[in-house]
Coordinates of N, CA and C in Angstrom, one line a residue:
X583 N -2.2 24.3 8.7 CA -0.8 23.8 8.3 C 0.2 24.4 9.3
X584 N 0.5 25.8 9.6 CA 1.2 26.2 10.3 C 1.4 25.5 11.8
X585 N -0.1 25.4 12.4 CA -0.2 24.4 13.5 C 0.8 23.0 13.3
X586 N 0.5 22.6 12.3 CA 1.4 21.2 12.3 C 2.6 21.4 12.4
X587 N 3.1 22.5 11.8 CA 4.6 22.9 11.5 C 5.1 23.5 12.9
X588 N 4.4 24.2 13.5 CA 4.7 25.0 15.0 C 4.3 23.9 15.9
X589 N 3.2 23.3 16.0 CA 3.4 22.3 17.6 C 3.2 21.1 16.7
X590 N 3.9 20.2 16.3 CA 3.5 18.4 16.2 C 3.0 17.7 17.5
X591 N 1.5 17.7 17.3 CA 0.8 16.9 18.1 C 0.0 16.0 17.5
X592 N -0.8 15.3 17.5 CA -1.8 14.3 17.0 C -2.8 15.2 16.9
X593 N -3.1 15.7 18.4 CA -4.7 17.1 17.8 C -3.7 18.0 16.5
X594 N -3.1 18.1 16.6 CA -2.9 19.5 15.1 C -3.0 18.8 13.5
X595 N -2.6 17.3 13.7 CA -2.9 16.4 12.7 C -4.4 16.2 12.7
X596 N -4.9 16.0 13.9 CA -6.4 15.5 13.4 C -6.8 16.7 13.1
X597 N -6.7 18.1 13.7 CA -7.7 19.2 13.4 C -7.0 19.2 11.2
X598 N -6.0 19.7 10.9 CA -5.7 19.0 9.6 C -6.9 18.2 8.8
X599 N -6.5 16.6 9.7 CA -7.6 16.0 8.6 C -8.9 16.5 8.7
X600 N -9.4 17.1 9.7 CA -10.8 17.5 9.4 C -11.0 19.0 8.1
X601 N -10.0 19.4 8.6 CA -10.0 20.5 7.0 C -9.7 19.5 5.6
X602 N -8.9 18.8 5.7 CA -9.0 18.2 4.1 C -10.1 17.7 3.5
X603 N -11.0 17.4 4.6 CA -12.5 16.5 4.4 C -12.9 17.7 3.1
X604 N -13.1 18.7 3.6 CA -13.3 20.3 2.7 C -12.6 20.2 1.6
X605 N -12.9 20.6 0.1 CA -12.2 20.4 -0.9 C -12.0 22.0 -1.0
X606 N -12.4 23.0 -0.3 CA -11.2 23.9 -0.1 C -10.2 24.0 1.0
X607 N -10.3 23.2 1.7 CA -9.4 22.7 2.7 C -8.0 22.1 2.2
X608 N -8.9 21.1 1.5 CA -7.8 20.2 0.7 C -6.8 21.3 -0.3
X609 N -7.5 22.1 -1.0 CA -6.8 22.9 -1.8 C -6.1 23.7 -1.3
X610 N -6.1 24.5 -0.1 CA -5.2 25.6 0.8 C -4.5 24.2 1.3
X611 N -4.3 23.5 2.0 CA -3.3 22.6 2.2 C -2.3 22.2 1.1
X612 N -2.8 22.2 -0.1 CA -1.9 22.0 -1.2 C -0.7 22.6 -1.5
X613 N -1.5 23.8 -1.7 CA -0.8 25.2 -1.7 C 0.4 25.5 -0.4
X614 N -0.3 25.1 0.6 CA 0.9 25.4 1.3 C 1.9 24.0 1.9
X615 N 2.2 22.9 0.7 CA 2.8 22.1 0.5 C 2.9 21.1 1.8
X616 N 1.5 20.3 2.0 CA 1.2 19.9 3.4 C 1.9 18.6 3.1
X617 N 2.1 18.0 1.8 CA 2.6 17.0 1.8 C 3.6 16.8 2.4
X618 N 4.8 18.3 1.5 CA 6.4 18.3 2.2 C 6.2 17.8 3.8
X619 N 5.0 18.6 4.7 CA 5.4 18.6 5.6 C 5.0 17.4 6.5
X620 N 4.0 16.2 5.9 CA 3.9 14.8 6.0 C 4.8 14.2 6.4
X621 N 5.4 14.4 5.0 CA 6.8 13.5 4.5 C 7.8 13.6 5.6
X622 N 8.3 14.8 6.0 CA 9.2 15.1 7.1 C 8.8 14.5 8.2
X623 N 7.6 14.8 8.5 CA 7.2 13.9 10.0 C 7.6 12.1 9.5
X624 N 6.8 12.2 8.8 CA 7.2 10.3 8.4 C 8.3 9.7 8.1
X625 N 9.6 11.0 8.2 CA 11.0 10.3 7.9 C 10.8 10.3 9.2
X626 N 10.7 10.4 10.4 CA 11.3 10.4 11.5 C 10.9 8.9 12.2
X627 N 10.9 7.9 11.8 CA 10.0 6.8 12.4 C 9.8 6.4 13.6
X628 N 10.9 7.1 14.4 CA 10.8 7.0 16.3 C 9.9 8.4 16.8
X629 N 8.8 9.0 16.0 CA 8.1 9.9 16.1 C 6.9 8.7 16.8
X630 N 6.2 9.2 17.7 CA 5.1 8.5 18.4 C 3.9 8.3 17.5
X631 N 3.8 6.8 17.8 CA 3.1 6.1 16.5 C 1.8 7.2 16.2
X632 N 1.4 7.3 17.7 CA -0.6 7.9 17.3 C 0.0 9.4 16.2
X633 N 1.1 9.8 16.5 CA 1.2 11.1 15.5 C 1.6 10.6 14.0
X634 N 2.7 9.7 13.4 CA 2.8 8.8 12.6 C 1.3 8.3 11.8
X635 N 0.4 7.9 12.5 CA -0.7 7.0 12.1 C -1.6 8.4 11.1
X636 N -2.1 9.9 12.0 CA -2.3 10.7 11.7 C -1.5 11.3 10.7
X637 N -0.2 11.4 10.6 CA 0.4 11.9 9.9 C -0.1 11.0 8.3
X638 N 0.1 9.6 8.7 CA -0.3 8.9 6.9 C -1.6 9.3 6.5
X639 N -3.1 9.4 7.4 CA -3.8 9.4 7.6 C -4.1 10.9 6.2
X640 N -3.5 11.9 7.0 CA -3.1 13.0 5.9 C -2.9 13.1 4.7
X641 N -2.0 12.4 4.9 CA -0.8 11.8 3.6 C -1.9 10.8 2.6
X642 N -2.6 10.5 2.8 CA -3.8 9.8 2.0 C -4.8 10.5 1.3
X643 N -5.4 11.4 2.3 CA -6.3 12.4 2.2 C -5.3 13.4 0.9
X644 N -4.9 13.9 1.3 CA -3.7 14.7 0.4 C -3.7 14.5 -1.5
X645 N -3.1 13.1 -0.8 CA -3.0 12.1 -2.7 C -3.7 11.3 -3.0
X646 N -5.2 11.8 -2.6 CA -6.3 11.7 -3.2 C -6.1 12.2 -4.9
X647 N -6.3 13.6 -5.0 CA -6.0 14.4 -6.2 C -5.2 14.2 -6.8
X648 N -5.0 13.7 -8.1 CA -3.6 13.5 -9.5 C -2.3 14.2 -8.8
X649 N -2.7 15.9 -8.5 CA -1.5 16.7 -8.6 C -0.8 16.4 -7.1
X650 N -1.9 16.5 -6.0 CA -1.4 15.7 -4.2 C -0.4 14.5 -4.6
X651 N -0.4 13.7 -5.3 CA 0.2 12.2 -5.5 C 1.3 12.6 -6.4
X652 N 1.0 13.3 -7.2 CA 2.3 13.8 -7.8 C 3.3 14.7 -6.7
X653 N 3.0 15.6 -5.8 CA 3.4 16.7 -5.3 C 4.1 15.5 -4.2
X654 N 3.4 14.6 -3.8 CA 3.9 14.0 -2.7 C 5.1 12.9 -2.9
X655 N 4.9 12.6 -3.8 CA 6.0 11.5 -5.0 C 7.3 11.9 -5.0
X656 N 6.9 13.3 -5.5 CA 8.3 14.2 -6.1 C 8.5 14.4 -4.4
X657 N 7.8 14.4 -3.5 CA 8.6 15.3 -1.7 C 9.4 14.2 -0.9
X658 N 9.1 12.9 -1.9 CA 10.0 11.1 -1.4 C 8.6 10.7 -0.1
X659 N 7.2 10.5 -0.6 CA 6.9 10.1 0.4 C 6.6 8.6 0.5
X660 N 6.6 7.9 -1.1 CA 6.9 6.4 -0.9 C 7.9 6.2 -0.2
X661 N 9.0 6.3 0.1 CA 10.0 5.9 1.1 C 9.6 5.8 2.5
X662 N 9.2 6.7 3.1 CA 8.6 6.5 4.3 C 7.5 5.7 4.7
X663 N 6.8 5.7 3.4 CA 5.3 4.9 4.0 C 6.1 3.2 3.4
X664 N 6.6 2.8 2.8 CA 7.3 1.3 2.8 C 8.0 1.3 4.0
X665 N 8.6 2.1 4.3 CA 9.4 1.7 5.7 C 8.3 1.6 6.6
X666 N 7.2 1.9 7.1 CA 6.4 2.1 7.8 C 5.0 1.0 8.2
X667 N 5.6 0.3 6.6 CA 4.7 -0.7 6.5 C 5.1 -2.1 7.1
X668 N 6.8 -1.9 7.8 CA 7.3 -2.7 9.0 C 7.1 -2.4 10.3
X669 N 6.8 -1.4 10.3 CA 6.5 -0.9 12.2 C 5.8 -1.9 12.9
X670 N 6.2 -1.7 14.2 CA 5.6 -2.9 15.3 C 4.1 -2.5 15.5
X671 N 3.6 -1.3 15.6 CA 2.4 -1.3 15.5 C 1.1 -1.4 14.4
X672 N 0.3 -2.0 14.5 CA -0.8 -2.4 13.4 C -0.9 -1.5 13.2
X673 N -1.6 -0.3 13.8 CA -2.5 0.5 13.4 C -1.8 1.1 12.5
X674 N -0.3 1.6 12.8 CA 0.4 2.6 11.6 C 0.6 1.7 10.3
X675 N 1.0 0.6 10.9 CA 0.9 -0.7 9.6 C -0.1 0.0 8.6
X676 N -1.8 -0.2 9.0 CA -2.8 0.0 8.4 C -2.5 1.1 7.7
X677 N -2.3 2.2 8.5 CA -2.2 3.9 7.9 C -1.2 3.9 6.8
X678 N 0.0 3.0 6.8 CA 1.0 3.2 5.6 C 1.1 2.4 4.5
X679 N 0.1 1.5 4.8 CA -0.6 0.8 3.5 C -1.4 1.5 3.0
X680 N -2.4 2.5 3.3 CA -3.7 3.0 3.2 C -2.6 4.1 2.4
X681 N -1.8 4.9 2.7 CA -0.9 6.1 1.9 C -0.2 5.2 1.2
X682 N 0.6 4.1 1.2 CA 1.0 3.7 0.1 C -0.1 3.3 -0.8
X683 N -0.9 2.4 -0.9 CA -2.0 2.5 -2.0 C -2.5 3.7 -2.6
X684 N -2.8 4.8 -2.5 CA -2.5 5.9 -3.0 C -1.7 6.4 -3.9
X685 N -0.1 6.2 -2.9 CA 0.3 6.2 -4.1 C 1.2 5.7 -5.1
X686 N 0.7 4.6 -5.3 CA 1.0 3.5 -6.2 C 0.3 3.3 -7.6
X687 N -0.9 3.9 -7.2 CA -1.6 4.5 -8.3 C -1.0 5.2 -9.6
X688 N 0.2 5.8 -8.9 CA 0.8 6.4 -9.8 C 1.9 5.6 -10.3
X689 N 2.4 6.0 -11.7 CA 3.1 5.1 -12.2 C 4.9 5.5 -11.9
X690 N 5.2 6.9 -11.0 CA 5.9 6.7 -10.5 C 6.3 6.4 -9.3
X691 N 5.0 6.3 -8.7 CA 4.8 6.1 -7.4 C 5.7 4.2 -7.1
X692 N 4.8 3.7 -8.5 CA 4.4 2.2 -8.4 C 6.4 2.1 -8.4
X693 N 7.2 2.4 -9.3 CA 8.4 2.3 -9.7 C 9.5 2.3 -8.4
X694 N 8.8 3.3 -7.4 CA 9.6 3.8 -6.6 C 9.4 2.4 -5.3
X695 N 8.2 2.4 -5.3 CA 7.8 1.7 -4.4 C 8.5 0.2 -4.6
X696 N 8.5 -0.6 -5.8 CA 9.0 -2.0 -6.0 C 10.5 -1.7 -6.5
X697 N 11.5 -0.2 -6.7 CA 12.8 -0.2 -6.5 C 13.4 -0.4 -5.1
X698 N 11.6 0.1 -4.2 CA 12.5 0.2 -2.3 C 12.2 -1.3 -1.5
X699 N 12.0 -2.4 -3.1 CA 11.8 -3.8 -2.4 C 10.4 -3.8 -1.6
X700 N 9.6 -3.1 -1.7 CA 7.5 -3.0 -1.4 C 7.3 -4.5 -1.1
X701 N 7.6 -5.0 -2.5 CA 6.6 -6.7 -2.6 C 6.8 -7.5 -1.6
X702 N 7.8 -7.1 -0.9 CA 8.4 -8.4 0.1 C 7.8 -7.8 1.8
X703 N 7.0 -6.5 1.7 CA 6.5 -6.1 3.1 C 4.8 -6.6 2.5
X704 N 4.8 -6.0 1.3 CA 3.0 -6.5 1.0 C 2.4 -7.8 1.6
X705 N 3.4 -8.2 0.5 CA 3.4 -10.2 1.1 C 3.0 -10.3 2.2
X706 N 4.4 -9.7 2.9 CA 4.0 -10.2 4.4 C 2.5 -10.1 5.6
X707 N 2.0 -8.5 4.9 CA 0.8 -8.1 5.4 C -0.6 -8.6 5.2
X708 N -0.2 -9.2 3.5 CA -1.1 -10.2 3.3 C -1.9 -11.8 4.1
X709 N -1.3 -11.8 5.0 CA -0.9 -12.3 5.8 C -1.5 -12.2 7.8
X710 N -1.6 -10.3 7.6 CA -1.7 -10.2 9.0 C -2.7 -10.4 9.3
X711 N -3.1 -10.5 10.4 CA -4.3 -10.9 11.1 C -5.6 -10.1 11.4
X712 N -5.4 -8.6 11.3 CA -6.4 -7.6 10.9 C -6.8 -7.5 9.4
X713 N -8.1 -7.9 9.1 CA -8.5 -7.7 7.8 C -9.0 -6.4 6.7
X714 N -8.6 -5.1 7.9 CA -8.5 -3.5 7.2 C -6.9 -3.5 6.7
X715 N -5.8 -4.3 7.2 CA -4.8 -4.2 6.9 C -5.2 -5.2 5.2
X716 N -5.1 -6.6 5.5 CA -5.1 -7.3 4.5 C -5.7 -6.6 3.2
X717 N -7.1 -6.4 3.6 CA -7.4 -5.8 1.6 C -7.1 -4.2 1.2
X718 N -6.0 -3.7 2.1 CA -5.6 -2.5 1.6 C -4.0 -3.0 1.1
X719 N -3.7 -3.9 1.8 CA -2.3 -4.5 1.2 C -2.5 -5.4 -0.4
X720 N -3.6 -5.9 -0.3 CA -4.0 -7.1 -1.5 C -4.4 -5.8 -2.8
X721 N -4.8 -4.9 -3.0 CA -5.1 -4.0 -3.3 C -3.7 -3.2 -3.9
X722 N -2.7 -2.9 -2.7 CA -1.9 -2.0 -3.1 C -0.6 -3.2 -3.8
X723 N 0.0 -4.1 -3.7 CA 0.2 -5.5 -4.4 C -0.3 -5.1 -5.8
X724 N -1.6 -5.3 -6.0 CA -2.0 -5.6 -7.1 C -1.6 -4.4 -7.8
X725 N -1.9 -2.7 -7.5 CA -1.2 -1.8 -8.3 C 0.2 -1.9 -8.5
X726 N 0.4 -2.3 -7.7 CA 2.7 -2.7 -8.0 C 2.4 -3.7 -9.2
X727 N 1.9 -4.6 -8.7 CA 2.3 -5.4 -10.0 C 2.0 -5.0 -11.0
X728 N 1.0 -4.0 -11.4 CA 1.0 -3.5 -12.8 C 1.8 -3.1 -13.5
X729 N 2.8 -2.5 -12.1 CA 4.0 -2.5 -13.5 C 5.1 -2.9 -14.0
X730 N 4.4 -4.4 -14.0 CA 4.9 -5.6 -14.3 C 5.0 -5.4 -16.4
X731 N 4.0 -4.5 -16.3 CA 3.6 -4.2 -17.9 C 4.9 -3.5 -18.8
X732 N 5.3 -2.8 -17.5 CA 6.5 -1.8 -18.1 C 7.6 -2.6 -18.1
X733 N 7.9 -3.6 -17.6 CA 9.6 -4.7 -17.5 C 9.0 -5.7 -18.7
X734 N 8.1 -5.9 -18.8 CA 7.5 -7.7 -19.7 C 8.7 -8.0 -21.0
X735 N 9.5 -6.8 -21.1 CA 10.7 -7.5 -22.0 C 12.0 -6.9 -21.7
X736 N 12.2 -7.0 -20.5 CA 13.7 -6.5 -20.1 C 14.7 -8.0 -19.2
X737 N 15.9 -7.7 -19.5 CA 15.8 -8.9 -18.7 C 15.4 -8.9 -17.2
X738 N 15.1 -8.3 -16.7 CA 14.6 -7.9 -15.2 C 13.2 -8.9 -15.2
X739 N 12.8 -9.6 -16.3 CA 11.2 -10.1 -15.9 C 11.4 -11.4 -15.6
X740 N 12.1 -11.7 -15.8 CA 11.7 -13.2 -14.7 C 12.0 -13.4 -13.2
X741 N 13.0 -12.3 -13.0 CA 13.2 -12.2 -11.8 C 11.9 -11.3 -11.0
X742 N 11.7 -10.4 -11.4 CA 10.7 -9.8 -11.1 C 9.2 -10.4 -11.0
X743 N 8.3 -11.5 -11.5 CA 7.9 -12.5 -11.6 C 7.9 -13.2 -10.7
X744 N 9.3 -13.5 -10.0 CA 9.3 -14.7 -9.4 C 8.9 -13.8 -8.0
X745 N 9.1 -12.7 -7.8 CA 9.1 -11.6 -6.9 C 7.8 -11.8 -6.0
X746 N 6.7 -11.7 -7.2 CA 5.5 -11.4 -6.9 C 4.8 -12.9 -7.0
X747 N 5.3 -14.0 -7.6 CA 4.8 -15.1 -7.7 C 4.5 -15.8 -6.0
X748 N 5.3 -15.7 -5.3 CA 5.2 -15.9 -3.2 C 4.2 -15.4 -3.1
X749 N 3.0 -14.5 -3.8 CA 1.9 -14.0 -3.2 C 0.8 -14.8 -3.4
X750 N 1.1 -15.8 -4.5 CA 0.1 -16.2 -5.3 C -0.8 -17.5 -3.8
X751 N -0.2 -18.4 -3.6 CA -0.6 -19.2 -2.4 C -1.7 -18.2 -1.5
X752 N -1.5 -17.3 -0.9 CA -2.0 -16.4 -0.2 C -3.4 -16.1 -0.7
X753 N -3.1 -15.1 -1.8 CA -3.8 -14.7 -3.0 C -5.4 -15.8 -3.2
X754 N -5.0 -17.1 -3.8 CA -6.0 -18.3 -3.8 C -6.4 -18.3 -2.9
X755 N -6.0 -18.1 -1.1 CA -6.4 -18.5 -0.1 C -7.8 -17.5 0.4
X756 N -7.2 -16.6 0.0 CA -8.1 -14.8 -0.2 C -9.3 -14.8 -1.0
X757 N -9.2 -15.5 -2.1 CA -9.8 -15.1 -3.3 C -11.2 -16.4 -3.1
X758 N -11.0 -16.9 -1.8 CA -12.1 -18.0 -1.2 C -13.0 -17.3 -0.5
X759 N -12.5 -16.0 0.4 CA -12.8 -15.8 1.6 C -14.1 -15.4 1.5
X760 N -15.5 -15.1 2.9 CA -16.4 -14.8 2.6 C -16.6 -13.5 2.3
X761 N -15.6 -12.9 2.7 CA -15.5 -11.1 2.6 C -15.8 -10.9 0.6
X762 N -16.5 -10.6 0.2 CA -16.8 -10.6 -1.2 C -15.7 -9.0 -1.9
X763 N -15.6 -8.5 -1.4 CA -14.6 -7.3 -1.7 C -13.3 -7.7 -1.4
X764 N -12.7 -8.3 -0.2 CA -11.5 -8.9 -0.2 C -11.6 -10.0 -1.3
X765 N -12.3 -10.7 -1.3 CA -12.1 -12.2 -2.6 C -11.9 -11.1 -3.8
X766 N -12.8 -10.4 -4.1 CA -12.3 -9.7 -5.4 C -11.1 -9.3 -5.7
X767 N -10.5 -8.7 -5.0 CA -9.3 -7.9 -4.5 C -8.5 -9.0 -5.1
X768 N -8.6 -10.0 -4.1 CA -7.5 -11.0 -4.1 C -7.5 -12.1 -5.6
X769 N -8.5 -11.9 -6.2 CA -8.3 -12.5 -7.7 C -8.3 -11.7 -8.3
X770 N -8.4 -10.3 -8.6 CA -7.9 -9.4 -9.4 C -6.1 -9.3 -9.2
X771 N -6.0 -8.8 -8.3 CA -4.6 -9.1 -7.7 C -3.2 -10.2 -8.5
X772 N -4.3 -11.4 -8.1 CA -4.0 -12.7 -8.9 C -3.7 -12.6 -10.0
X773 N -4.4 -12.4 -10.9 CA -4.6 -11.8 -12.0 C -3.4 -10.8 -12.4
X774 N -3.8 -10.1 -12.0 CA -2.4 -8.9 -12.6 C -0.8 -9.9 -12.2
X775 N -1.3 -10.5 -11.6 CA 0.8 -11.3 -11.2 C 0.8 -11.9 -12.2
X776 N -0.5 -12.7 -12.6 CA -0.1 -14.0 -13.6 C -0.1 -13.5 -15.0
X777 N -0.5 -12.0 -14.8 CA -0.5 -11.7 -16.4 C 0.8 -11.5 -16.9
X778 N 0.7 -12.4 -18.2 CA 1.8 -12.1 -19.2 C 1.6 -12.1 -20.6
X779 N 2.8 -11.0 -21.2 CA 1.9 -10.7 -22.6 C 2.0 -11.6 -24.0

């Protein structure tokens, strides 16, 4: 951790993720609040992508664990990984879908993520042309919309509805494909949009 904090390089990130593989790796990282220090690199978005990519890379690994996803929630690391999920390059694309799925999982994660307008970058990724991007976006979609459960009688729901309803075309197109985990994805997904109670 200190390494990341004293030189930001991509090796001080990768040597990092090789300690978190270790679940007392992961837990000394905790402790010494590796998220905060994610998060800070990932506000900076003109930080060079390969360190960016590593940095979510972390940031996944991390909020693996309930308390990581909580610890990282509370440090604002949804903010950065939705912004991130516009970057011109794929690969970080992939890495900030891969950390936002994570953590969306969480129910404040999911809140935060569809207050910073998410649905309208998901969509779009649903879409991209790399297919490690697609069923980590169809995937993380589908946890947003769950908390579709929590608005189902405010007036916020039909707007909200119509939000996630642009996915649905896509979604059917997905839920054909030969990829048998992506098609899942993509009718579960489905599924959670069109539910209503």
């Amino acid at each position: 951790m200190e390494e990341c904090r004293a030189n930001l390089s991509s090796d001080a990130l990768v040597s990092l993720k090789f300690c978190l593989q270790d679940p007392r790796g992961l837990a000394e990282a905790l402790q010494l609040e590796a998220c905060g220090t994610m998060v800070q690199i990932l506000s900076d978005p003109s930080q060079n992508p390969e360190i960016l990519m590593e940095a979510l890379h972390n940031l996944a690994s991390l909020t693996n664990p309930p308390p990581g996803k909580e610890e990282a929630i509370e440090q604002g690391a949804v903010k950065p990984c939705v912004l991130l999920l516009r970057h011109s390059e794929w690969l970080v694309q992939a890495a900030a879908v891969k950390a936002l799925a994570s953590l969306v999982i969480h129910v404040k994660g999911k809140k935060q993520a569809f207050d910073l307008n998410v649905v309208d970058s998901l969509v779009d990724l649903i879409y991209h042309n790399e297919p490690t991007v697609v069923i980590v976006a169809v995937r993380a979609l589908g946890s947003v919309a769950e908390f579709k459960k929590e608005v189902k009688s405010t007036p916020q729901d039909g707007v909200y509805r119509a939000i996630f309803d642009v996915a649905l075309p896509q979604l059917n197109t997905l839920a054909q494909n030969e990829d048998r985990s992506l098609a899942k994805a993509a009718r579960d997904t489905s599924e959670l949009i069109k539910w209503r109670p």
